[in-house]
Short mmCIF file of C-alpha atoms in Angstrom, two decimals:
data_model
loop_
_atom_site.label_atom_id
_atom_site.label_comp_id
_atom_site.label_asym_id
_atom_site.label_seq_id
_atom_site.Cartn_x
_atom_site.Cartn_y
_atom_site.Cartn_z
CA UNK A 48 72.35 17.29 79.47
CA UNK A 49 75.50 15.58 78.44
CA UNK A 50 78.83 17.71 77.98
CA UNK A 51 80.76 17.16 74.93
CA UNK A 52 84.37 17.10 75.81
CA UNK A 53 85.72 15.09 72.71
CA UNK A 54 85.29 14.57 68.99
CA UNK A 55 86.69 11.13 67.80
CA UNK A 56 87.27 10.98 64.04
CA UNK A 57 87.52 7.94 61.80
CA UNK A 58 90.05 8.58 58.87
CA UNK A 59 89.53 6.65 55.73
CA UNK A 60 86.36 8.02 54.12
CA UNK A 61 85.67 10.32 56.81
CA UNK A 62 88.63 12.72 56.84
CA UNK A 63 89.20 12.38 53.27
CA UNK A 64 87.88 10.31 50.37
CA UNK A 65 91.00 8.02 50.69
CA UNK A 66 89.48 4.84 49.55
CA UNK A 67 88.76 4.81 45.69
CA UNK A 68 91.66 6.98 44.63
CA UNK A 69 94.15 6.38 47.42
CA UNK A 70 94.21 3.05 48.90
CA UNK A 71 92.70 1.31 45.95
CA UNK A 72 95.18 2.68 43.48
CA UNK A 73 97.98 2.04 45.99
CA UNK A 74 96.96 -1.61 46.21
CA UNK A 75 97.03 -2.05 42.51
CA UNK A 76 100.62 -0.31 42.22
CA UNK A 77 101.93 -2.84 44.94
CA UNK A 78 100.50 -5.92 43.06
CA UNK A 79 101.90 -4.52 39.93
CA UNK A 80 105.39 -3.77 41.29
CA UNK A 81 105.88 -7.51 42.10
CA UNK A 82 104.41 -8.80 38.77
CA UNK A 83 100.96 -9.80 39.96
CA UNK A 84 98.08 -9.34 37.63
CA UNK A 85 95.55 -8.87 40.32
CA UNK A 86 93.46 -5.68 39.74
CA UNK A 87 90.92 -4.16 42.18
CA UNK A 88 88.43 -2.34 40.11
CA UNK A 89 86.22 0.42 41.81
CA UNK A 90 83.25 -2.03 42.14
CA UNK A 91 85.51 -4.92 43.62
CA UNK A 92 87.12 -2.54 45.80
CA UNK A 93 83.50 -1.65 47.22
CA UNK A 94 82.95 -5.07 48.09
CA UNK A 95 86.40 -5.58 49.69
CA UNK A 96 85.68 -2.74 51.84
CA UNK A 97 83.22 -4.86 53.85
CA UNK A 98 86.51 -6.25 55.46
CA UNK A 99 88.47 -3.72 57.69
CA UNK A 100 92.17 -3.77 57.69
CA UNK A 101 94.51 -3.87 54.70
CA UNK A 102 96.27 -7.18 55.40
CA UNK A 103 92.67 -8.69 56.18
CA UNK A 104 91.58 -7.24 52.98
CA UNK A 105 94.31 -9.16 50.99
CA UNK A 106 93.62 -12.20 52.87
CA UNK A 107 89.98 -12.14 52.06
CA UNK A 108 90.61 -11.39 48.49
CA UNK A 109 92.85 -14.54 48.16
CA UNK A 110 90.22 -16.65 49.90
CA UNK A 111 87.46 -15.75 47.33
CA UNK A 112 89.61 -15.19 44.11
CA UNK A 113 92.85 -17.01 44.22
CA UNK A 114 92.37 -19.57 47.19
CA UNK A 115 95.30 -21.49 45.95
CA UNK A 116 97.84 -18.57 46.87
CA UNK A 117 96.90 -19.60 50.51
CA UNK A 118 98.48 -22.89 50.45
CA UNK A 119 101.77 -21.46 49.40
CA UNK A 120 104.57 -21.57 52.23
CA UNK A 121 105.25 -18.06 53.59
CA UNK A 122 101.96 -16.49 52.17
CA UNK A 123 101.60 -14.62 55.67
CA UNK A 124 104.86 -12.88 54.93
CA UNK A 125 104.06 -12.15 51.43
CA UNK A 126 100.63 -10.54 52.51
CA UNK A 127 102.71 -8.56 55.06
CA UNK A 128 105.17 -7.29 52.36
CA UNK A 129 102.34 -6.44 49.78
CA UNK A 130 100.74 -4.45 52.48
CA UNK A 131 103.75 -2.62 53.36
CA UNK A 132 104.53 -1.93 49.71
CA UNK A 133 100.67 -0.52 49.40
CA UNK A 134 101.39 1.69 52.27
CA UNK A 135 104.44 3.33 50.62
CA UNK A 136 102.60 3.79 47.40
CA UNK A 137 99.65 5.31 49.38
CA UNK A 138 101.90 7.88 51.38
CA UNK A 139 103.34 8.95 47.97
CA UNK A 140 99.84 9.62 46.73
CA UNK A 141 99.16 11.81 49.94
CA UNK A 142 102.59 13.58 49.66
CA UNK A 143 101.69 14.58 46.04
CA UNK A 144 98.47 16.23 47.25
CA UNK A 145 96.22 13.65 45.46
CA UNK A 146 93.93 13.22 48.42
CA UNK A 147 92.35 16.53 50.02
CA UNK A 148 90.41 16.80 53.13
CA UNK A 149 86.39 16.39 52.67
CA UNK A 150 84.35 19.64 53.11
CA UNK A 151 83.97 20.80 56.53
CA UNK A 152 86.80 18.84 58.26
CA UNK A 153 89.32 21.35 58.59
CA UNK A 154 86.77 24.00 59.51
CA UNK A 155 85.30 21.74 62.45
CA UNK A 156 88.71 20.77 63.67
CA UNK A 157 89.81 24.37 63.98
CA UNK A 158 86.58 25.36 65.73
CA UNK A 159 86.94 22.38 68.16
CA UNK A 160 90.59 23.59 69.05
CA UNK A 161 89.40 27.08 69.61
CA UNK A 162 86.68 25.94 71.90
CA UNK A 163 89.11 23.57 73.72
CA UNK A 164 87.47 20.53 72.89
CA UNK A 165 89.64 17.44 72.72
CA UNK A 166 90.33 15.77 69.39
CA UNK A 167 91.17 12.17 68.88
CA UNK A 168 91.30 9.63 66.09
CA UNK A 169 89.92 5.96 65.85
CA UNK A 170 90.95 4.20 62.90
CA UNK A 171 91.85 0.79 61.40
CA UNK A 172 94.87 2.32 59.09
CA UNK A 173 98.20 2.70 60.17
CA UNK A 174 99.53 5.44 62.15
CA UNK A 175 102.01 6.27 59.42
CA UNK A 176 99.14 6.84 57.00
CA UNK A 177 97.27 8.91 59.60
CA UNK A 178 100.42 11.03 60.02
CA UNK A 179 101.02 11.54 56.18
CA UNK A 180 97.52 12.52 55.64
CA UNK A 181 97.39 14.99 58.45
CA UNK A 182 100.80 16.56 57.52
CA UNK A 183 100.00 16.66 53.92
CA UNK A 184 96.58 18.51 54.57
CA UNK A 185 96.90 20.35 57.88
CA UNK A 186 100.43 21.00 58.10
CA UNK A 187 103.63 19.61 59.79
CA UNK A 188 102.37 20.13 63.27
CA UNK A 189 98.96 18.76 63.02
CA UNK A 190 99.65 15.51 64.74
CA UNK A 191 99.68 17.62 67.99
CA UNK A 192 96.19 18.66 67.31
CA UNK A 193 95.05 15.17 68.48
CA UNK A 194 95.33 13.98 72.03
CA UNK A 195 95.17 10.26 71.05
CA UNK A 196 95.70 8.71 67.70
CA UNK A 197 94.27 5.00 67.92
CA UNK A 198 95.42 3.44 64.61
CA UNK A 199 96.33 0.31 63.09
CA UNK A 200 97.07 -2.86 65.03
CA UNK A 201 97.09 -1.14 68.60
CA UNK A 202 94.07 -3.36 69.50
CA UNK A 203 93.54 -6.94 68.21
CA UNK A 204 90.03 -6.60 66.83
CA UNK A 205 89.18 -4.10 64.26
CA UNK A 206 85.88 -2.47 63.49
CA UNK A 207 82.93 -3.10 63.95
CA UNK A 208 84.52 -4.45 67.19
CA UNK A 209 84.52 -1.38 69.71
CA UNK A 210 88.05 -2.17 70.65
CA UNK A 211 89.58 0.85 69.04
CA UNK A 212 86.86 3.29 70.55
CA UNK A 213 87.42 1.65 74.07
CA UNK A 214 91.23 2.22 73.69
CA UNK A 215 90.86 5.90 72.66
CA UNK A 216 88.42 6.66 75.51
CA UNK A 217 90.78 4.82 77.95
CA UNK A 218 93.79 6.89 76.81
CA UNK A 219 91.62 10.16 76.97
CA UNK A 220 90.36 9.27 80.44
CA UNK A 221 86.68 9.92 79.22
CA UNK A 222 83.46 8.09 79.41
CA UNK A 223 81.30 7.56 76.28
CA UNK A 224 78.73 10.29 77.27
CA UNK A 225 81.50 13.02 77.00
CA UNK A 226 82.46 11.85 73.45
CA UNK A 227 80.96 12.05 69.79
CA UNK A 228 82.38 10.03 67.12
CA UNK A 229 82.24 10.99 63.29
CA UNK A 230 82.22 7.98 61.03
CA UNK A 231 81.63 7.15 57.23
CA UNK A 232 80.53 3.61 57.37
CA UNK A 233 78.04 1.04 58.91
CA UNK A 234 81.28 -0.85 60.26
CA UNK A 235 82.37 2.48 62.15
CA UNK A 236 78.82 3.34 63.36
CA UNK A 237 78.71 -0.33 64.89
CA UNK A 238 82.00 -0.04 66.54
CA UNK A 239 81.29 3.53 68.11
CA UNK A 240 77.69 2.41 69.13
CA UNK A 241 79.04 -0.95 70.74
CA UNK A 242 81.34 1.38 72.83
CA UNK A 243 78.48 3.52 73.72
CA UNK A 244 79.38 6.59 71.58
CA UNK A 245 76.92 8.83 69.77
CA UNK A 246 77.89 8.96 65.99
CA UNK A 247 77.37 11.34 63.36
CA UNK A 248 77.73 9.83 59.58
CA UNK A 249 78.99 11.52 56.78
CA UNK A 250 78.80 8.75 54.00
CA UNK A 251 80.98 8.74 50.80
CA UNK A 252 80.33 6.85 47.44
CA UNK A 253 81.32 3.51 48.75
CA UNK A 254 79.08 3.73 52.01
CA UNK A 255 76.18 5.67 50.66
CA UNK A 256 73.84 2.43 50.78
CA UNK A 257 75.04 1.15 54.16
CA UNK A 258 72.36 1.06 57.08
CA UNK A 259 72.82 3.92 59.67
CA UNK A 260 70.11 2.98 61.99
CA UNK A 261 70.68 4.97 65.25
CA UNK A 262 73.05 7.58 63.74
CA UNK A 263 72.61 11.15 65.33
CA UNK A 264 72.62 12.38 61.63
CA UNK A 265 73.48 10.97 58.20
CA UNK A 266 75.08 13.60 55.90
CA UNK A 267 76.81 13.64 52.79
CA UNK A 268 79.61 15.48 54.35
CA UNK A 269 80.11 18.36 57.06
CA UNK A 270 79.36 21.17 54.74
CA UNK A 271 80.74 24.78 54.63
CA UNK A 272 79.04 28.06 54.48
CA UNK A 273 79.35 28.30 50.91
CA UNK A 274 78.96 24.49 50.13
CA UNK A 275 75.87 23.14 52.11
CA UNK A 276 75.44 19.69 53.35
CA UNK A 277 72.49 17.53 52.80
CA UNK A 278 70.96 15.41 55.69
CA UNK A 279 69.42 12.05 54.72
CA UNK A 280 68.47 10.89 58.17
CA UNK A 281 68.69 11.51 61.93
CA UNK A 282 66.97 13.48 64.59
CA UNK A 283 69.82 15.88 64.96
CA UNK A 284 69.23 18.83 62.88
CA UNK A 285 72.84 20.13 61.49
CA UNK A 286 71.67 22.98 59.33
CA UNK A 287 73.51 23.80 56.30
CA UNK A 288 76.81 23.02 57.70
CA UNK A 289 77.91 21.17 61.07
CA UNK A 290 79.26 23.43 63.76
CA UNK A 291 80.18 22.43 67.29
CA UNK A 292 77.16 24.23 68.75
CA UNK A 293 74.92 21.86 66.57
CA UNK A 294 76.89 19.02 67.90
CA UNK A 295 76.43 20.05 71.51
CA UNK A 296 72.60 20.65 70.82
CA UNK A 297 72.48 16.92 69.53
CA UNK A 298 73.91 15.68 72.78
CA UNK A 299 71.58 17.94 75.07
#
C-alpha cells in the first residue's frame, strides 16, 4: 500500500476556471492597451491552450497569425512586455473577485491540512499569479498552506515536460509513490505521469475533450456534499465528492 503524503495541485483550470474569463480577458486587455487589434476569442484561446506558458502562447500566436511580427527588431522584449501587462490585468481581475475557486477545492485543501497532508503547487503560471489567486480566494496567509510552490520559469521546460513535478518532489523530499497530482488537462496529466505521479483529473470547458488515459479518475470537479461531481472515467471511485479517504483508497 502506498502512503499518501502530499497533494500537488495545478492552478489554471484546476484550482479555478482562470482561462476563459481570466487569462484570455487579460491578454486582450494587454493587446488593446498598446493599440494592437489582436483579439483572442473563446474558440481561438482554446486552440492556444495547447501551448503552455503565456510568453510561449503569444509567440505561437504570432507564428501562426502574424508571422511578420517575428521579424521585427526587439520582438522578444515586446513579448515580455505584453506578458507583464497581461499579468497585471489578470491580477486586477482576481483582486476584484472575478475568479472563484472550483467546487471542492477549498474543502479538500482544508481536509488535507487537518490531516497533516503536505500541499504543493506545480504550475506554469507565475508565482505572482498564484499568490494573487490564493490570497483573493483563501485569505492573506494561504500561501503558507503550501510547502512548495513550483511556478513560472523555475524550470526551463514547461508541461507536458515533467520538470516542474521533479522540482516540486525534490523540494519536498518525497518520491512519486507518496504524491498525488490534481490536474485539468492532457498536458498536465502527461507531465505528472512522466514524473511517475498518479493523477486525478478535474476537466473544464476547454479540456473536456482531452485524452486522459491512465488517470485515476476523470471528474467534472471535486464536488461538494450539496454539489455532486460526475465521474466520466477511471478506476478510482470517488463517490459524489472527493475526500482524502477516497484518494488514499485510490492509491492502495
